[in-house]
Coordinates of C-alpha atoms in Angstrom, one line a residue:
Chain H
M20 CA -6.7 -6.3 -17.1
T21 CA -4.8 -9.6 -17.0
D22 CA -6.1 -13.1 -16.8
A23 CA -4.0 -13.8 -13.7
W24 CA -7.0 -14.3 -11.4
A25 CA -8.9 -16.6 -13.8
E26 CA -5.7 -18.6 -14.4
L27 CA -5.1 -18.9 -10.7
R28 CA -8.6 -20.0 -9.9
A29 CA -8.6 -22.5 -12.8
T30 CA -5.2 -24.1 -12.2
G31 CA -4.4 -23.5 -8.6
T32 CA -1.1 -22.0 -9.7
L33 CA 0.2 -18.5 -10.4
G34 CA 1.0 -19.1 -14.0
P35 CA 2.7 -17.0 -16.7
A36 CA 0.1 -14.3 -16.5
G37 CA 0.2 -14.1 -12.7
V38 CA 4.0 -14.0 -12.6
D39 CA 4.1 -11.3 -15.2
L40 CA 1.6 -9.4 -13.1
V41 CA 3.8 -9.7 -10.1
Y42 CA 6.8 -8.5 -12.1
E43 CA 4.9 -5.5 -13.5
T44 CA 3.5 -4.6 -10.1
V45 CA 6.9 -4.8 -8.4
D46 CA 8.3 -2.5 -11.1
A47 CA 5.5 0.0 -10.9
V48 CA 5.5 0.2 -7.1
R49 CA 9.3 0.7 -6.9
R50 CA 9.0 3.3 -9.6
F51 CA 6.2 5.4 -8.2
D52 CA 7.2 5.0 -4.5
R53 CA 10.8 5.7 -5.6
Y54 CA 12.4 2.9 -3.7
P55 CA 16.2 2.9 -4.1
P56 CA 17.9 0.1 -6.0
P57 CA 19.1 -2.9 -4.0
E58 CA 22.3 -2.5 -2.0
G59 CA 25.3 -2.5 -4.3
A60 CA 23.5 -1.4 -7.4
D61 CA 23.3 2.2 -8.6
R62 CA 19.9 1.7 -10.4
W63 CA 17.1 -0.8 -10.8
T64 CA 17.7 -3.5 -13.4
E65 CA 15.3 -6.2 -14.7
G66 CA 17.3 -8.7 -12.7
A67 CA 17.0 -6.8 -9.5
M68 CA 13.3 -6.3 -10.0
M69 CA 12.9 -10.1 -10.7
E70 CA 14.9 -11.0 -7.6
F71 CA 12.6 -8.8 -5.5
A72 CA 9.6 -10.4 -7.1
H73 CA 11.0 -13.9 -6.4
D74 CA 11.6 -13.1 -2.8
F75 CA 8.0 -11.8 -2.6
L76 CA 6.8 -15.1 -3.9
F77 CA 9.1 -17.6 -2.4
A78 CA 10.4 -16.1 0.9
D79 CA 9.2 -17.3 4.3
G80 CA 5.5 -16.8 4.5
G81 CA 5.2 -16.2 0.8
Q82 CA 2.9 -19.2 0.3
E83 CA 0.5 -18.1 3.0
R84 CA 0.6 -14.6 1.7
L85 CA -0.5 -15.8 -1.8
T86 CA -3.3 -17.8 -0.1
R87 CA -4.5 -14.7 1.6
L88 CA -4.4 -12.7 -1.6
V89 CA -6.5 -15.3 -3.3
A90 CA -8.9 -15.4 -0.4
L91 CA -9.3 -11.7 -0.4
A92 CA -9.7 -11.1 -4.1
S93 CA -13.0 -11.6 -5.9
D94 CA -12.1 -10.8 -9.5
E95 CA -9.3 -9.7 -11.7
E96 CA -9.4 -6.1 -10.7
S97 CA -9.5 -6.7 -7.0
F98 CA -6.7 -9.3 -7.3
E99 CA -4.5 -6.7 -9.0
R100 CA -5.2 -4.1 -6.4
I101 CA -4.7 -6.5 -3.5
L102 CA -1.5 -7.7 -5.0
E103 CA -0.2 -4.2 -5.4
A104 CA -1.0 -3.4 -1.7
A105 CA 0.9 -6.6 -0.7
V106 CA 3.9 -5.7 -2.9
R107 CA 3.9 -2.2 -1.4
N108 CA 3.9 -3.6 2.1
D109 CA 6.8 -5.9 1.2
F110 CA 8.8 -3.0 0.0
R111 CA 8.0 -1.1 3.2
M112 CA 9.0 -4.0 5.4
Q113 CA 12.3 -4.4 3.5
A114 CA 12.9 -0.7 3.6
R115 CA 12.6 -0.7 7.3
R116 CA 15.5 -3.1 7.5
T117 CA 17.7 -1.1 5.1
E118 CA 20.0 1.9 5.6
T119 CA 17.6 3.9 3.4
G120 CA 14.7 3.1 5.7
A121 CA 16.9 4.3 8.6
A122 CA 17.7 7.5 6.7
M123 CA 14.0 8.1 6.2
R124 CA 13.3 7.7 9.9
S125 CA 16.1 10.1 10.7
V126 CA 14.8 12.8 8.4
A127 CA 11.2 12.2 9.7
H128 CA 12.5 12.5 13.2
A129 CA 14.3 15.8 12.4
V130 CA 11.2 17.2 10.8
E131 CA 9.1 16.2 13.7
R132 CA 11.3 18.1 16.1
D133 CA 11.5 21.3 14.1
P134 CA 8.7 23.8 14.9
E135 CA 9.4 25.7 11.7
I136 CA 8.3 22.7 9.6
V137 CA 4.7 21.5 9.5
A138 CA 3.4 18.2 8.3
A139 CA 0.1 18.3 6.4
G140 CA -2.2 15.8 4.7
S141 CA -3.2 12.3 5.7
A142 CA -0.7 9.6 6.3
R143 CA -0.8 8.6 2.6
T144 CA -0.6 12.1 1.2
R145 CA 1.8 13.5 3.8
T146 CA 3.8 16.5 2.9
W147 CA 6.3 18.7 4.8
S148 CA 6.6 22.5 4.4
L149 CA 7.7 25.6 6.1
V150 CA 4.9 27.3 7.9
Q151 CA 4.7 30.1 5.4
H152 CA 4.3 27.8 2.4
A153 CA 1.9 25.3 4.0
E154 CA -1.1 26.5 1.9
N155 CA 0.7 26.2 -1.5
D156 CA 0.2 23.3 -3.8
T157 CA 2.5 20.3 -3.3
Y158 CA 5.9 20.7 -5.0
S159 CA 6.1 18.7 -8.2
G160 CA 9.1 20.2 -9.8
P161 CA 12.5 18.6 -10.4
T162 CA 14.7 17.7 -7.4
A163 CA 17.9 19.3 -8.8
P164 CA 17.1 22.8 -7.5
L165 CA 16.3 21.3 -4.1
I166 CA 19.6 19.4 -4.1
E167 CA 21.4 22.7 -5.0
A168 CA 19.7 24.4 -2.1
A169 CA 20.8 21.6 0.2
Y170 CA 24.4 21.9 -0.9
A171 CA 24.3 25.7 -0.6
V172 CA 23.9 25.5 3.2
P173 CA 27.2 26.6 4.8
D174 CA 28.9 24.9 7.7
V175 CA 27.2 21.6 7.4
R176 CA 28.8 19.2 9.8
R177 CA 28.6 15.4 9.7
A178 CA 28.3 13.6 13.0
R179 CA 31.3 11.7 14.1
W180 CA 30.5 8.2 15.1
S181 CA 32.2 5.4 16.9
P182 CA 32.8 2.1 15.2
E183 CA 31.8 0.4 18.5
S184 CA 28.4 1.9 18.4
N185 CA 25.6 -0.5 17.7
R186 CA 23.4 2.3 16.3
R187 CA 23.6 3.7 12.9
A188 CA 25.4 7.0 12.4
P189 CA 23.3 10.1 12.0
I190 CA 23.0 11.7 8.6
A191 CA 24.6 14.9 10.0
E192 CA 24.7 16.9 13.2
S193 CA 21.2 17.7 14.1
D194 CA 21.5 21.4 13.7
S195 CA 23.1 21.0 10.2
L196 CA 20.4 18.6 9.1
R197 CA 17.7 21.0 10.3
R198 CA 19.2 23.9 8.4
V199 CA 19.5 21.7 5.3
L200 CA 15.9 20.7 5.5
R201 CA 14.7 24.2 6.0
A202 CA 16.8 25.4 3.0
V203 CA 15.3 22.7 0.8
L204 CA 11.7 23.6 1.8
D205 CA 12.5 27.3 1.4
R206 CA 13.7 26.7 -2.1
A207 CA 10.6 24.6 -2.9
K208 CA 8.3 27.3 -1.5
A209 CA 5.7 24.5 -1.3
P210 CA 5.0 21.3 0.6
V211 CA 7.3 18.5 -0.3
M212 CA 6.6 14.8 -0.2
P213 CA 8.8 12.8 2.3
R214 CA 10.0 10.5 -0.4
M215 CA 11.2 13.4 -2.5
M216 CA 12.9 15.0 0.6
L217 CA 14.7 11.7 1.2
D218 CA 16.0 11.7 -2.4
V219 CA 17.3 15.2 -1.8
I220 CA 18.9 14.3 1.5
L221 CA 20.5 11.2 0.1
A222 CA 21.9 13.2 -2.8
R223 CA 23.3 15.8 -0.4
F224 CA 24.7 13.2 1.9
P225 CA 25.4 10.3 -0.5
L226 CA 27.1 8.2 2.1
A227 CA 24.4 8.6 4.7
T228 CA 23.4 5.1 4.0
T229 CA 26.8 3.5 4.7
R230 CA 28.3 2.7 8.0
E231 CA 30.7 5.3 9.2
V232 CA 33.8 4.7 11.2
E233 CA 36.1 7.3 12.8
L234 CA 39.4 7.8 11.2
S235 CA 42.2 7.3 13.7
D236 CA 45.5 9.1 13.5
D237 CA 47.3 5.8 13.2
L238 CA 45.6 5.3 9.8
L239 CA 46.1 8.8 8.5
P240 CA 49.7 10.0 9.1
A241 CA 50.3 13.7 8.2
T242 CA 53.5 13.0 6.2
S243 CA 53.8 15.3 3.1
V244 CA 50.2 16.4 3.3
S245 CA 49.1 19.9 4.2
G246 CA 47.0 20.4 7.3
E247 CA 44.0 21.5 5.3
A248 CA 44.2 18.6 3.0
R249 CA 44.5 16.3 6.0
L250 CA 41.3 17.8 7.5
V251 CA 39.4 17.4 4.2
A252 CA 40.7 13.8 3.9
A253 CA 39.5 13.1 7.4
D254 CA 36.1 14.3 6.5
V255 CA 36.0 12.2 3.3
W256 CA 37.4 9.1 5.2
E257 CA 34.6 9.5 7.7
Q258 CA 32.0 9.0 4.9
L259 CA 33.6 5.9 3.4
S260 CA 32.6 2.4 4.1
D261 CA 35.2 -0.1 5.1
N262 CA 35.5 -1.5 1.6
E263 CA 35.6 1.9 0.0
R264 CA 38.5 2.8 2.3
L265 CA 40.3 -0.3 1.3
V266 CA 40.1 0.5 -2.4
T267 CA 40.6 4.2 -2.1
G268 CA 44.4 3.9 -2.4
V269 CA 44.3 1.6 -5.5
L270 CA 41.6 3.2 -7.6
D271 CA 44.0 3.4 -10.5
L272 CA 44.4 -0.4 -10.7
P273 CA 42.3 -2.8 -12.8
V274 CA 39.6 -4.5 -10.8
R275 CA 41.5 -7.8 -10.8
D276 CA 44.5 -6.2 -9.2
M277 CA 42.4 -4.2 -6.9
A278 CA 40.8 -7.4 -5.7
Q279 CA 44.1 -9.0 -5.2
V280 CA 45.6 -6.1 -3.2
T281 CA 42.6 -5.6 -1.0
G282 CA 41.5 -9.2 -0.5
L283 CA 38.0 -8.4 -1.7
S284 CA 36.1 -10.3 -4.3
R285 CA 36.1 -8.7 -7.7
S286 CA 32.5 -7.7 -7.7
T287 CA 32.8 -6.3 -4.2
A288 CA 35.9 -4.4 -5.1
Q289 CA 34.2 -3.0 -8.2
R290 CA 31.2 -1.8 -6.3
A291 CA 33.4 -0.3 -3.6
A292 CA 35.5 1.5 -6.2
T293 CA 32.5 2.9 -8.0
A294 CA 31.1 4.3 -4.7
A295 CA 34.5 5.6 -3.6
R296 CA 35.0 7.4 -6.9
Q297 CA 31.6 9.1 -6.6
A298 CA 32.3 10.2 -3.1
L299 CA 35.7 11.6 -4.0
A300 CA 34.3 13.4 -7.0
A301 CA 31.7 15.0 -4.8
F302 CA 34.3 16.2 -2.2
L303 CA 37.3 17.1 -4.4
V304 CA 35.4 19.4 -6.7
A305 CA 35.7 22.3 -4.2
V306 CA 39.1 21.5 -2.7
D307 CA 42.2 23.6 -3.3
D308 CA 44.6 20.7 -3.0
P309 CA 42.9 17.6 -4.3
S310 CA 46.1 15.7 -4.8
G311 CA 47.1 16.3 -1.2
V312 CA 43.7 14.9 -0.1
V313 CA 44.1 11.9 -2.4
A314 CA 47.6 11.3 -1.1
A315 CA 46.4 11.4 2.5
L316 CA 43.6 8.9 1.6
A317 CA 46.0 6.6 -0.2
E318 CA 48.2 6.5 2.9
A319 CA 45.3 5.7 5.1
S320 CA 44.1 3.1 2.7
A321 CA 47.5 1.4 2.5
A322 CA 47.6 1.3 6.3
L323 CA 44.2 -0.3 6.4
Q324 CA 45.2 -2.9 3.8
A325 CA 48.2 -3.7 5.9
L326 CA 45.8 -4.6 8.7
G327 CA 44.0 -7.0 6.3
T328 CA 40.5 -7.0 5.0
V329 CA 38.0 -5.7 7.6
Q330 CA 34.7 -6.9 6.3
A331 CA 34.2 -7.6 2.7
G332 CA 30.6 -8.1 1.6
S333 CA 30.2 -10.6 -1.2
A334 CA 27.8 -10.1 -4.1
S335 CA 25.2 -12.1 -2.3
G336 CA 25.3 -9.9 0.7
T337 CA 26.9 -12.5 3.1
Q338 CA 30.1 -11.4 4.9
E339 CA 33.5 -12.9 4.3
K340 CA 36.5 -12.3 6.5
N341 CA 40.1 -12.3 5.7
Chain E
M27 CA -13.2 12.3 -9.1
P28 CA -14.2 9.4 -11.3
G29 CA -13.9 6.0 -9.7
P30 CA -11.1 4.5 -7.7
H31 CA -7.5 5.5 -8.5
P32 CA -5.8 3.4 -11.2
T33 CA -3.2 1.0 -9.9
D34 CA 0.5 2.0 -10.2
R35 CA 0.8 -0.8 -12.8
N36 CA -1.8 1.0 -14.9
L37 CA -0.3 4.4 -14.4
A38 CA 3.1 3.0 -15.5
A39 CA 1.5 1.4 -18.5
L40 CA -0.1 4.7 -19.4
I41 CA 3.2 6.6 -19.2
D42 CA 5.0 3.9 -21.2
G43 CA 2.2 3.9 -23.9
L44 CA 1.4 0.2 -23.2
L45 CA -2.4 0.7 -22.6
S46 CA -4.7 0.2 -25.5
G47 CA -7.6 2.4 -26.6
D48 CA -10.4 2.2 -24.0
S49 CA -8.2 1.3 -21.1
A50 CA -5.8 4.2 -21.9
E51 CA -8.7 6.7 -22.2
Q52 CA -10.2 5.4 -18.9
V53 CA -7.0 5.9 -17.0
R54 CA -6.2 9.2 -18.8
S55 CA -9.6 10.6 -18.0
H56 CA -9.2 9.7 -14.3
V57 CA -5.7 11.3 -14.2
R58 CA -7.0 14.5 -15.8
D59 CA -9.3 15.1 -12.9
C60 CA -7.2 13.6 -10.1
P61 CA -4.5 15.8 -8.5
R62 CA -3.2 12.8 -6.5
C63 CA -2.5 10.7 -9.6
Q64 CA -1.1 13.7 -11.5
L65 CA 1.3 14.2 -8.6
R66 CA 2.1 10.5 -8.5
I67 CA 2.9 10.5 -12.2
G68 CA 5.0 13.6 -11.9
A69 CA 7.1 12.0 -9.2
S70 CA 7.6 8.7 -10.9
G71 CA 11.1 7.3 -11.0
E72 CA 13.0 6.0 -14.0
G73 CA 12.3 2.9 -15.9
L74 CA 14.2 -0.4 -15.6
L75 CA 17.7 -0.9 -17.0
G76 CA 17.6 -4.0 -19.2
D77 CA 20.4 -6.5 -18.2
D78 CA 19.5 -9.4 -20.4
Q79 CA 17.8 -11.4 -17.7
S80 CA 16.1 -14.2 -19.4
A81 CA 15.2 -16.2 -16.4
T82 CA 11.8 -17.8 -16.4
T83 CA 9.7 -18.6 -13.4
E84 CA 7.9 -21.9 -13.1
P85 CA 4.2 -21.7 -12.2
V86 CA 3.8 -21.1 -8.5
P87 CA 1.4 -23.4 -6.7
V88 CA -1.0 -21.6 -4.5
V89 CA -3.2 -23.0 -1.8
I90 CA -6.8 -22.0 -2.5
L91 CA -8.9 -22.2 0.5
Q92 CA -12.4 -23.8 0.2
E93 CA -14.8 -20.9 0.4
S94 CA -18.3 -21.4 1.6
V95 CA -21.3 -19.1 1.7
V96 CA -23.6 -19.8 4.6
D97 CA -26.6 -17.8 5.6
L98 CA -25.5 -17.3 9.2
P99 CA -22.0 -16.2 9.9
A100 CA -20.6 -17.3 13.2
P101 CA -18.1 -15.6 15.6
G102 CA -14.6 -16.7 14.9
D103 CA -15.3 -17.1 11.1
V104 CA -13.0 -15.3 8.8
W105 CA -15.1 -13.7 6.0
R106 CA -14.3 -11.7 3.0
L107 CA -16.2 -8.4 3.1
T108 CA -16.8 -6.6 -0.2
W109 CA -18.7 -3.6 -1.4
D110 CA -17.9 -2.2 -4.8
A111 CA -14.1 -1.8 -4.9
A112 CA -13.6 -2.1 -1.2
N113 CA -12.7 -5.5 0.3
I114 CA -11.1 -6.9 3.3
L115 CA -10.8 -10.0 5.4
S116 CA -12.3 -9.8 8.8
V117 CA -13.0 -12.0 11.8
I118 CA -16.7 -12.1 12.7
W119 CA -17.1 -11.1 16.3
R120 CA -20.8 -10.7 16.9
V121 CA -23.9 -11.3 14.8
D122 CA -27.0 -9.1 15.2
P123 CA -30.1 -9.2 13.1
D124 CA -29.2 -5.9 11.3
R125 CA -25.5 -5.6 11.6
I126 CA -22.4 -7.8 12.1
S127 CA -19.5 -6.7 14.3
V128 CA -16.2 -7.5 12.7
L129 CA -12.5 -7.3 13.7
P130 CA -10.5 -6.4 10.5
I131 CA -7.4 -8.4 9.4
L132 CA -4.6 -6.1 8.4
D133 CA -1.2 -6.6 6.9
T134 CA 1.3 -7.7 9.5
A135 CA 3.5 -4.8 8.3
D136 CA 0.9 -2.5 9.7
A137 CA 0.2 -4.2 13.0
D138 CA 0.1 -1.8 15.9
E139 CA -0.2 -2.5 19.6
W140 CA -3.9 -3.1 19.3
S141 CA -3.4 -5.7 16.6
A142 CA -3.2 -9.3 17.8
L143 CA -0.6 -11.4 15.9
L144 CA -2.1 -14.8 15.5
D145 CA 0.1 -17.9 14.9
L146 CA -0.5 -19.8 11.7
E147 CA -1.6 -22.8 13.7
V148 CA -4.9 -21.1 14.5
T149 CA -5.7 -19.2 11.3
G150 CA -7.1 -22.0 9.2
G151 CA -4.5 -21.9 6.5
L152 CA -4.1 -18.1 6.2
G153 CA -0.7 -17.9 7.8
E154 CA 0.3 -15.4 10.4
L155 CA -2.5 -12.8 10.8
A156 CA -2.7 -9.4 12.4
V157 CA -6.2 -8.7 13.7
S158 CA -7.1 -5.3 15.0
V159 CA -9.4 -5.0 18.0
A160 CA -9.2 -1.2 17.9
F161 CA -10.9 -1.1 14.5
E162 CA -13.9 -3.2 15.5
T163 CA -16.7 -2.1 13.2
A164 CA -20.3 -2.9 12.7
V165 CA -21.1 -3.6 9.0
P166 CA -24.4 -4.4 7.3
W167 CA -25.1 -7.9 6.1
S168 CA -24.9 -6.8 2.5
V169 CA -21.1 -6.7 2.6
L170 CA -20.7 -10.4 3.6
D171 CA -19.2 -12.1 0.6
A172 CA -17.8 -15.5 1.5
R173 CA -16.4 -17.4 4.5
V174 CA -12.8 -18.3 3.8
A175 CA -11.6 -19.8 7.0
R176 CA -12.3 -20.3 10.7
L177 CA -10.0 -19.4 13.6
A178 CA -9.3 -22.4 15.8
D179 CA -8.9 -20.2 18.8
T180 CA -10.1 -16.7 19.6
E181 CA -8.7 -16.4 23.1
A182 CA -5.9 -14.0 22.1
L183 CA -8.5 -11.7 20.5
T184 CA -10.7 -11.8 23.5
S185 CA -7.8 -10.9 25.8
L186 CA -6.6 -8.0 23.7
R187 CA -10.1 -6.7 23.2
I188 CA -10.6 -6.6 26.9
A189 CA -7.3 -4.9 27.4
F190 CA -8.2 -2.3 24.8
R191 CA -11.5 -1.6 26.5
S192 CA -10.6 -1.8 30.1
G193 CA -6.8 -1.3 30.2
T194 CA -6.2 -4.7 31.9
P195 CA -2.9 -6.4 31.1
T196 CA -2.8 -9.0 28.3
A197 CA -0.3 -11.6 27.3
T198 CA -1.5 -11.5 23.7
R199 CA 1.3 -11.3 21.1
R200 CA 0.8 -8.0 19.3
G201 CA 2.5 -5.3 17.2
D202 CA 4.5 -2.3 18.4
A203 CA 2.8 0.9 19.4
V204 CA 2.7 3.7 16.9
R205 CA 4.6 6.5 18.6
S206 CA 5.1 9.0 15.9
P207 CA 2.7 10.7 13.5
L208 CA 5.2 10.0 10.8
D209 CA 5.2 6.2 11.4
E210 CA 4.7 4.6 8.0
R211 CA 2.2 2.1 9.4
L212 CA -0.2 5.0 9.6
I213 CA -0.5 4.9 5.9
G214 CA -1.8 1.3 6.0
L215 CA -4.0 2.0 9.0
E216 CA -5.5 5.0 7.4
E217 CA -6.4 3.0 4.3
L218 CA -7.9 0.4 6.6
T219 CA -10.0 3.1 8.2
E220 CA -11.2 4.3 4.7
T221 CA -12.1 0.7 3.7
L222 CA -13.9 0.1 6.9
S223 CA -15.8 3.3 6.5
E224 CA -16.9 2.3 3.0
L225 CA -18.0 -1.1 4.3
A226 CA -19.8 0.3 7.3
N227 CA -21.7 2.7 5.1
A228 CA -22.6 0.2 2.4
I229 CA -26.1 1.2 1.8
W230 CA -28.6 0.8 -1.0
A231 CA -29.1 3.6 -3.5
P232 CA -31.8 5.9 -2.2
M233 CA -35.3 5.6 -3.7
P234 CA -36.0 8.3 -6.3
A235 CA -37.4 11.5 -4.8
A236 CA -40.9 10.7 -6.4
A237 CA -41.1 7.5 -4.4
T238 CA -43.2 9.1 -1.7
P239 CA -45.6 6.4 -0.6
M240 CA -49.0 7.2 -2.2
S241 CA -52.2 5.6 -1.2
L242 CA -53.7 4.5 -4.5
D243 CA -57.3 3.6 -4.7
F244 CA -58.5 0.9 -7.0
D245 CA -61.4 2.9 -8.4
A246 CA -59.1 5.9 -9.0
L247 CA -56.7 3.6 -10.9
I248 CA -59.5 2.3 -13.1
A249 CA -60.7 5.8 -13.7
A250 CA -57.2 6.7 -14.8
G251 CA -57.5 4.0 -17.5
I252 CA -55.3 1.3 -15.8
A253 CA -56.2 -2.2 -16.7
V254 CA -58.0 -4.2 -14.0
N255 CA -55.2 -6.7 -13.3
R256 CA -52.6 -3.9 -13.2
A257 CA -54.8 -1.8 -10.9
L258 CA -55.1 -4.7 -8.5
A259 CA -51.4 -5.3 -8.6
I260 CA -50.6 -1.7 -8.0
V261 CA -53.0 -1.6 -5.1
R262 CA -51.2 -4.6 -3.6
G263 CA -47.8 -3.0 -3.9
A264 CA -46.5 -3.3 -7.5
S265 CA -44.9 -0.2 -8.9
P266 CA -46.6 1.5 -11.9
D267 CA -44.6 1.6 -15.1
D268 CA -43.9 4.9 -16.9
N269 CA -47.1 4.9 -18.9
E270 CA -49.2 4.0 -15.9
A271 CA -47.5 6.7 -13.8
D272 CA -48.3 9.3 -16.6
A273 CA -51.9 8.3 -16.4
I274 CA -52.1 8.4 -12.6
Q275 CA -50.3 11.8 -12.6
A276 CA -52.9 13.1 -15.1
I277 CA -55.7 12.2 -12.8
T278 CA -54.2 12.8 -9.3
G279 CA -51.6 15.5 -10.1
V280 CA -48.9 13.4 -8.3
R281 CA -46.5 11.1 -10.1
P282 CA -46.2 7.8 -8.2
G283 CA -42.7 6.4 -7.8
P284 CA -41.5 2.8 -7.2
H285 CA -43.0 1.1 -4.2
P286 CA -40.7 1.3 -1.1
V287 CA -38.8 -1.8 -0.4
D288 CA -40.1 -3.7 2.6
D289 CA -37.7 -4.9 5.3
E290 CA -38.3 -8.6 4.6
L291 CA -37.4 -8.2 1.0
R292 CA -34.3 -6.1 1.8
R293 CA -33.1 -8.7 4.3
T294 CA -33.6 -11.5 1.8
I295 CA -31.7 -9.6 -0.9
D296 CA -28.9 -8.9 1.6
Q297 CA -28.3 -12.6 2.4
P298 CA -24.6 -13.5 1.8
R299 CA -25.5 -16.3 -0.7
R300 CA -26.9 -13.8 -3.2
K301 CA -23.8 -11.5 -3.0
A302 CA -21.8 -13.0 -5.9
K303 CA -24.7 -13.0 -8.3
I304 CA -25.7 -9.4 -7.4
R305 CA -22.1 -8.3 -7.9
A306 CA -22.0 -10.1 -11.3
R307 CA -25.3 -8.4 -12.3
A308 CA -24.0 -5.0 -11.1
A309 CA -20.8 -5.4 -13.2
G310 CA -22.9 -6.5 -16.2
N311 CA -25.2 -3.5 -15.8
R312 CA -22.4 -1.1 -15.0
R313 CA -24.0 -0.1 -11.8
D314 CA -22.7 0.1 -8.3
E315 CA -23.8 -2.5 -5.8
G316 CA -26.2 -0.2 -4.0
S317 CA -28.1 0.7 -7.2
E318 CA -28.2 -3.0 -8.3
R319 CA -29.8 -4.0 -5.1
L320 CA -32.5 -1.4 -5.4
A321 CA -33.1 -2.3 -9.0
L322 CA -33.4 -5.9 -8.0
A323 CA -35.9 -5.0 -5.4
Q324 CA -37.9 -3.1 -7.9
E325 CA -37.8 -5.9 -10.4
A326 CA -39.2 -8.2 -7.8
Q327 CA -42.3 -6.1 -7.2
P328 CA -44.6 -7.5 -9.9
A329 CA -43.9 -11.0 -8.8
L330 CA -44.3 -10.1 -5.2
A331 CA -47.6 -8.4 -5.9
A332 CA -48.8 -11.4 -7.8
A333 CA -47.7 -13.7 -5.1
R334 CA -49.7 -11.8 -2.5
G335 CA -52.8 -12.6 -4.5
T336 CA -56.2 -11.4 -3.7
H337 CA -55.9 -12.3 0.0
G338 CA -52.5 -10.7 0.5
A339 CA -50.7 -14.0 1.3
A340 CA -47.1 -13.7 2.4
P341 CA -44.9 -14.1 -0.7
D342 CA -42.0 -16.5 -1.0
Y343 CA -39.2 -14.0 -1.2
D344 CA -36.4 -16.5 -1.7
T345 CA -38.1 -18.2 -4.7
I346 CA -38.9 -14.9 -6.4
L347 CA -35.3 -13.6 -6.0
D348 CA -33.7 -16.8 -7.0
R349 CA -35.8 -16.8 -10.1
L350 CA -34.7 -13.2 -10.9
L351 CA -31.0 -13.9 -10.2
N352 CA -30.9 -17.1 -12.1
V353 CA -32.1 -15.6 -15.4

């Protein structure tokens, strides 16, 4: 138990104990609800957690929210519970606006339309399972076997998507996503919580949360690249964000040079390079001609660089244009 | 399952070994018996990566609304409703002698199409509020804790409430409809339902089984060896203590229990202005609120019996209870 409530009532301010309570609560909620790290980061850091907490306290409506929390609480324990509920709601509101939130909605939508999959439990304890496993205890094992099962599904096709579309790209073609979901639930042989399923799906489709643009022939000439490598490269290209495409051809350069060549800021180039390397690693591991694929990607990337920076996100999330 | 679930913060502290002796044991013992918390711990994500952030935050000023406790809530008031660990802010909609009809306030993140979104200009300092008309609930007086604000205008609520009940169109600003059983708002709405259910069913602890009303005759009590003044008090409604009950049981063959609580006493105890002190007593005595109210009623019996006097005059319930609660 903290003294945050007593401190608040006595001083009319959320002092050190209160701010610590907010930090700890944000950290606990993101940890147990498994919210993904902020955009551009590959894991949660103290700084990211504090930034979220500061947004919670100081963003528009933050003052009134604190006033409501105080009005609702009647002691230390209730204040802690009410604060946690408010932080959880803030995470939910932000998740709705993010790509991950959209991915969750896509998965939920696919589950909803699949007669082989049943949802059980209340809203708070929701699980999904195949009909034949619905009576088993909820799956609480590691996610790795489930991810393996997701990768083992053959002929998974990603949806092609137009850059002009105002809507987000689907995670995959609906039949492919349905087969992956069923395979995961079949491996679990038990009901799976939606948040865990999302983890598995995002691991299987690591770029499901980035905007996808069709690769045009102008950007991917077939010179000196085999037909198969070109097809694979097209698939990879489809999964890359604009910035990742820009850096794909210069991944061997130091960040400073990479930034200069692409016109991106250094931090943006660094993030894009990290993401692009991860994507390439995932794709190239099962390819016969990885150098051909890389060559095709490098050509496409160079062509894109020649057109100038498309949209380079800065570290603060605002957009800059070259 | 013992008590409410620990907060995520406490679960995290347990995992990280940051809880001390009693607190750790309390949380651990809950988790041992609670599949939900076991699952939650099993699914927890990784800890934070330190990145040498040494930023400090200045104290954050918070507007604390002036709370007041009045004996009679009025429609349009925003009250805090509390019962044990359940609490919620609600708009008072109708006041009846036995129950209060309330419209619960929910987080704007959970607002559905039957939740009116009230502008901050009308909410008395509480900011933008979502108030549900679909979850209108009748609660007992005992859950009224404190009045925290008053709505400047309830027209939007009236309009949406009519629309909900009769299907007439409304111009009230409201949330989007929930169209899927997988909508995340259902989590919040389900929690709201549970909280409202706890508040609506906030009842006193039941009288012990032996509390069947017994007609005790003064002469029989004297024959049982009860002192004259106590025999008089028991005939007028005081509860026998354990020794007296033993003696009565020996003579009559039936053990008398505590005297049933009369309605007037119950209503007096349930007045909102006594809520805070009763909760404080309950916390001190490690009882739930329902048990504390019953215990308070039983403690009041001797004083009530004495106050009734020989002629059975109406006792001053307020004075007797205030005296007990101010000890």
